[in-house]
């Protein structure tokens, strides 16, 4: 099917970003924490798949990785820097735990009736390297994302005198720079020597191009999350006044 991969990537953006908002709407901060755990595990599996889309060769997982920056930006905007840093630590912890669990799968002696072990071992043989690369890239880029988000926020608040203004700037400014860091760190550690030089740089460049688009697309979702939060505060205020 023509443009099948492109359509699937666009659908993935809608599903992932929409899921972040849905989980926040239903479960508030706990929902955002849950998404980070889900995202860090599934993205490190999905990134093993190499496809061609939008005229570029690229790994999957970029949209899921991008959703983690959306999530931490929402947490920064609504709950503050300390809570956003806690969310990053939750993502790191979930990656480490899954890494340890997936390593034990390869140590079991399969039954003679087993059929899944060879396929699982083929997939997860490279997973430790992927997850270590992801862990380092996630650690550096996510903490940077939280830090620069609040730096931009402080600067724009001082200039405008209004902390609500320039959400689009702190969101895009933090995400675009932090994702560049993530792409360089992750791609180098995960795939250097795995692909030939041309494919390696194609993956690096295409990953960041995808991140540029997802960064621009995630801004409305941060606004939606903030609007949901403001409505909840208004409801609480109304209830308190009525009481």
CSV table of C-alpha atoms in Angstrom, one decimal:
chain,number,residue,atom,x,y,z
A,1,UNK,CA,0.0,0.0,0.0
A,2,UNK,CA,1.3,3.4,-1.0
A,3,UNK,CA,2.2,5.6,2.0
A,4,UNK,CA,1.3,2.8,4.5
A,5,UNK,CA,4.3,3.5,6.7
A,6,UNK,CA,3.7,7.2,6.7
A,7,UNK,CA,0.0,6.8,7.6
A,8,UNK,CA,0.9,4.4,10.4
A,9,UNK,CA,3.4,6.9,11.8
A,10,UNK,CA,0.8,9.7,11.7
A,11,UNK,CA,-1.7,7.4,13.4
A,12,UNK,CA,1.0,6.5,16.0
A,13,UNK,CA,1.4,10.2,16.9
A,14,UNK,CA,-2.4,10.6,17.3
A,15,UNK,CA,-2.6,7.4,19.5
A,16,UNK,CA,0.4,8.2,21.6
A,17,UNK,CA,-0.2,11.9,22.2
A,18,UNK,CA,-3.9,11.3,22.6
A,19,UNK,CA,-3.2,8.5,25.2
A,20,UNK,CA,-1.1,10.9,27.3
A,21,UNK,CA,-4.0,13.3,27.5
A,22,UNK,CA,-6.5,10.6,28.1
A,23,UNK,CA,-4.4,9.1,31.0
A,24,UNK,CA,-4.0,12.5,32.5
A,25,UNK,CA,-7.7,13.3,32.2
A,26,UNK,CA,-8.6,10.0,33.9
A,27,UNK,CA,-5.8,9.5,36.4
A,28,UNK,CA,-4.0,12.9,36.7
A,29,UNK,CA,-0.4,12.6,37.7
A,30,UNK,CA,-0.5,8.8,38.2
A,31,UNK,CA,-1.7,8.4,34.6
A,32,UNK,CA,1.3,10.4,33.3
A,33,UNK,CA,3.7,8.3,35.5
A,34,UNK,CA,2.0,5.1,34.0
A,35,UNK,CA,2.6,6.3,30.5
A,36,UNK,CA,6.3,6.9,31.1
A,37,UNK,CA,6.7,3.3,32.3
A,38,UNK,CA,4.8,1.9,29.3
A,39,UNK,CA,6.6,4.2,26.9
A,40,UNK,CA,10.1,3.4,28.1
A,41,UNK,CA,9.6,-0.3,27.8
A,42,UNK,CA,7.7,-0.5,24.4
A,43,UNK,CA,9.9,2.1,22.7
A,44,UNK,CA,13.0,0.1,23.4
A,45,UNK,CA,11.5,-2.9,21.7
A,46,UNK,CA,9.9,-1.0,18.8
A,47,UNK,CA,13.2,0.8,18.0
A,48,UNK,CA,14.7,-2.5,16.7
A,49,UNK,CA,12.4,-2.2,13.6
A,50,UNK,CA,13.9,-0.3,10.6
A,51,UNK,CA,11.5,1.2,8.0
A,52,UNK,CA,11.4,3.6,5.2
A,53,UNK,CA,8.9,6.5,5.5
A,54,UNK,CA,8.7,10.1,4.3
A,55,UNK,CA,11.6,9.4,2.0
A,56,UNK,CA,13.9,8.4,4.9
A,57,UNK,CA,15.2,5.3,6.4
A,58,UNK,CA,14.4,5.3,10.1
A,59,UNK,CA,13.9,3.2,13.2
A,60,UNK,CA,10.5,3.0,14.9
A,61,UNK,CA,10.2,4.1,18.5
A,62,UNK,CA,10.7,7.8,17.7
A,63,UNK,CA,7.1,8.7,18.3
A,64,UNK,CA,7.0,6.8,21.6
A,65,UNK,CA,10.3,8.5,22.7
A,66,UNK,CA,8.8,11.9,21.7
A,67,UNK,CA,5.8,11.2,23.9
A,68,UNK,CA,8.1,11.0,26.9
A,69,UNK,CA,9.1,14.6,26.4
A,70,UNK,CA,5.5,15.6,26.0
A,71,UNK,CA,4.7,13.9,29.3
A,72,UNK,CA,7.5,15.5,31.3
A,73,UNK,CA,6.6,18.9,29.8
A,74,UNK,CA,3.0,18.5,31.0
A,75,UNK,CA,4.3,17.5,34.4
A,76,UNK,CA,6.6,20.5,34.5
A,77,UNK,CA,3.8,22.8,33.5
A,78,UNK,CA,1.3,21.6,36.0
A,79,UNK,CA,3.2,20.0,38.9
A,80,UNK,CA,6.6,21.7,38.7
A,81,UNK,CA,10.3,20.9,38.4
A,82,UNK,CA,10.6,18.6,41.4
A,83,UNK,CA,7.8,16.4,40.2
A,84,UNK,CA,9.1,16.3,36.6
A,85,UNK,CA,12.5,15.2,37.8
A,86,UNK,CA,10.7,12.4,39.8
A,87,UNK,CA,9.0,11.3,36.7
A,88,UNK,CA,12.3,11.0,34.9
A,89,UNK,CA,13.6,8.8,37.7
A,90,UNK,CA,10.5,6.6,37.3
A,91,UNK,CA,11.3,6.2,33.6
A,92,UNK,CA,14.9,5.3,34.4
A,93,UNK,CA,13.9,2.8,37.1
A,94,UNK,CA,11.4,1.1,34.8
A,95,UNK,CA,14.1,0.8,32.1
A,96,UNK,CA,16.6,-0.8,34.5
A,97,UNK,CA,14.0,-3.3,35.9
A,98,UNK,CA,12.9,-4.3,32.4
A,99,UNK,CA,16.5,-4.7,31.3
A,100,UNK,CA,17.2,-7.1,34.2
A,101,UNK,CA,14.0,-9.1,33.6
A,102,UNK,CA,14.7,-9.4,29.8
A,103,UNK,CA,18.2,-10.6,30.5
A,104,UNK,CA,16.9,-13.5,32.7
A,105,UNK,CA,14.7,-14.7,29.8
A,106,UNK,CA,17.8,-15.7,27.9
A,107,UNK,CA,19.1,-17.8,30.8
A,108,UNK,CA,16.2,-20.2,31.0
A,109,UNK,CA,16.6,-23.7,29.5
A,110,UNK,CA,13.5,-24.0,27.2
A,111,UNK,CA,11.2,-27.0,27.2
A,112,UNK,CA,11.4,-29.4,24.2
A,113,UNK,CA,7.9,-28.2,23.3
A,114,UNK,CA,8.8,-24.5,23.4
A,115,UNK,CA,8.6,-22.6,20.2
A,116,UNK,CA,8.9,-18.9,21.3
A,117,UNK,CA,12.4,-18.9,22.9
A,118,UNK,CA,14.5,-18.7,19.7
A,119,UNK,CA,12.5,-15.7,18.4
A,120,UNK,CA,12.5,-14.0,21.8
A,121,UNK,CA,16.3,-14.5,22.1
A,122,UNK,CA,16.9,-13.1,18.6
A,123,UNK,CA,14.9,-10.0,19.5
A,124,UNK,CA,16.3,-9.5,23.0
A,125,UNK,CA,19.9,-10.4,22.2
A,126,UNK,CA,20.5,-6.8,21.2
A,127,UNK,CA,18.0,-5.3,23.7
A,128,UNK,CA,20.6,-4.8,26.5
A,129,UNK,CA,22.6,-2.5,24.2
A,130,UNK,CA,19.5,-0.7,23.0
A,131,UNK,CA,18.3,-0.2,26.6
A,132,UNK,CA,21.6,1.0,27.9
A,133,UNK,CA,21.8,3.5,25.0
A,134,UNK,CA,18.2,4.5,25.8
A,135,UNK,CA,19.0,4.8,29.5
A,136,UNK,CA,21.9,7.1,29.0
A,137,UNK,CA,20.1,9.1,26.3
A,138,UNK,CA,17.0,9.3,28.5
A,139,UNK,CA,19.0,10.3,31.6
A,140,UNK,CA,20.9,13.1,29.9
A,141,UNK,CA,18.1,14.5,27.6
A,142,UNK,CA,15.2,14.3,30.0
A,143,UNK,CA,16.9,16.0,32.9
A,144,UNK,CA,18.1,18.6,30.5
A,145,UNK,CA,14.6,19.0,29.1
A,146,UNK,CA,13.2,19.7,32.6
A,147,UNK,CA,16.1,22.1,33.4
A,148,UNK,CA,15.8,24.1,30.2
A,149,UNK,CA,12.0,24.1,30.4
A,150,UNK,CA,12.1,25.9,33.7
A,151,UNK,CA,15.0,28.2,32.6
A,152,UNK,CA,13.0,29.4,29.7
A,153,UNK,CA,9.9,29.7,31.9
A,154,UNK,CA,11.7,31.8,34.4
A,155,UNK,CA,13.2,34.1,31.7
A,156,UNK,CA,9.8,34.6,29.9
A,157,UNK,CA,8.0,35.2,33.2
A,158,UNK,CA,10.5,37.9,34.2
A,159,UNK,CA,10.2,39.5,30.7
A,160,UNK,CA,6.4,39.4,30.4
A,161,UNK,CA,5.3,39.4,34.0
A,162,UNK,CA,2.9,36.6,33.3
A,163,UNK,CA,3.8,33.0,34.0
A,164,UNK,CA,1.1,31.6,31.7
A,165,UNK,CA,2.5,33.3,28.5
A,166,UNK,CA,5.1,31.7,26.1
A,167,UNK,CA,4.1,28.1,26.9
A,168,UNK,CA,4.7,27.3,23.2
A,169,UNK,CA,8.3,28.7,23.6
A,170,UNK,CA,9.3,26.7,26.6
A,171,UNK,CA,7.7,23.6,25.2
A,172,UNK,CA,9.3,23.8,21.8
A,173,UNK,CA,12.6,25.3,23.0
A,174,UNK,CA,13.1,22.6,25.6
A,175,UNK,CA,11.9,19.7,23.5
A,176,UNK,CA,13.8,20.5,20.3
A,177,UNK,CA,17.1,20.9,22.0
A,178,UNK,CA,16.7,17.9,24.4
A,179,UNK,CA,15.6,15.6,21.6
A,180,UNK,CA,18.7,16.6,19.6
A,181,UNK,CA,20.8,15.5,22.5
A,182,UNK,CA,18.8,12.3,22.8
A,183,UNK,CA,19.1,11.4,19.1
A,184,UNK,CA,22.9,11.9,19.1
A,185,UNK,CA,23.5,9.9,22.3
A,186,UNK,CA,21.1,7.1,21.7
A,187,UNK,CA,21.9,6.5,18.0
A,188,UNK,CA,25.6,6.5,18.6
A,189,UNK,CA,25.6,4.1,21.5
A,190,UNK,CA,22.8,1.9,20.1
A,191,UNK,CA,23.7,1.6,16.4
A,192,UNK,CA,27.4,2.5,15.9
A,193,UNK,CA,28.9,-0.5,14.2
A,194,UNK,CA,25.5,-2.2,13.7
A,195,UNK,CA,24.6,-0.3,10.5
A,196,UNK,CA,26.9,0.9,7.7
A,197,UNK,CA,27.9,4.5,7.8
A,198,UNK,CA,25.3,5.7,5.4
A,199,UNK,CA,22.4,3.9,7.2
A,200,UNK,CA,23.7,5.1,10.5
A,201,UNK,CA,23.6,8.8,9.5
A,202,UNK,CA,20.3,8.3,7.7
A,203,UNK,CA,18.8,6.9,11.0
A,204,UNK,CA,20.3,9.8,13.0
A,205,UNK,CA,19.1,12.5,10.7
A,206,UNK,CA,15.7,11.0,10.1
A,207,UNK,CA,15.1,10.5,13.8
A,208,UNK,CA,15.7,14.1,14.5
A,209,UNK,CA,13.5,15.2,11.6
A,210,UNK,CA,10.7,13.1,13.0
A,211,UNK,CA,11.4,14.7,16.4
A,212,UNK,CA,11.1,18.2,14.9
A,213,UNK,CA,7.6,17.4,13.6
A,214,UNK,CA,6.5,15.7,16.8
A,215,UNK,CA,7.8,18.6,18.9
A,216,UNK,CA,5.7,21.0,16.9
A,217,UNK,CA,2.7,18.7,17.1
A,218,UNK,CA,2.9,18.1,20.8
A,219,UNK,CA,2.4,21.8,21.8
A,220,UNK,CA,-1.4,21.8,21.4
A,221,UNK,CA,-1.5,18.7,23.7
A,222,UNK,CA,0.4,20.6,26.4
A,223,UNK,CA,-2.2,23.4,26.1
A,224,UNK,CA,-5.0,20.9,26.3
A,225,UNK,CA,-3.5,19.4,29.5
A,226,UNK,CA,-3.1,22.8,31.1
A,227,UNK,CA,-6.7,23.6,30.2
A,228,UNK,CA,-7.9,20.4,31.8
A,229,UNK,CA,-6.0,21.3,34.9
A,230,UNK,CA,-7.4,24.8,35.1
A,231,UNK,CA,-11.0,23.5,34.7
A,232,UNK,CA,-10.3,21.1,37.6
A,233,UNK,CA,-9.1,23.9,39.8
A,234,UNK,CA,-12.2,25.9,38.9
A,235,UNK,CA,-14.4,23.0,39.9
A,236,UNK,CA,-12.6,22.6,43.2
A,237,UNK,CA,-12.9,26.4,43.9
A,238,UNK,CA,-16.6,26.2,43.1
A,239,UNK,CA,-17.1,23.3,45.5
A,240,UNK,CA,-15.2,25.0,48.3
A,241,UNK,CA,-17.3,28.2,47.9
A,242,UNK,CA,-20.5,26.1,47.9
A,243,UNK,CA,-19.3,24.4,51.1
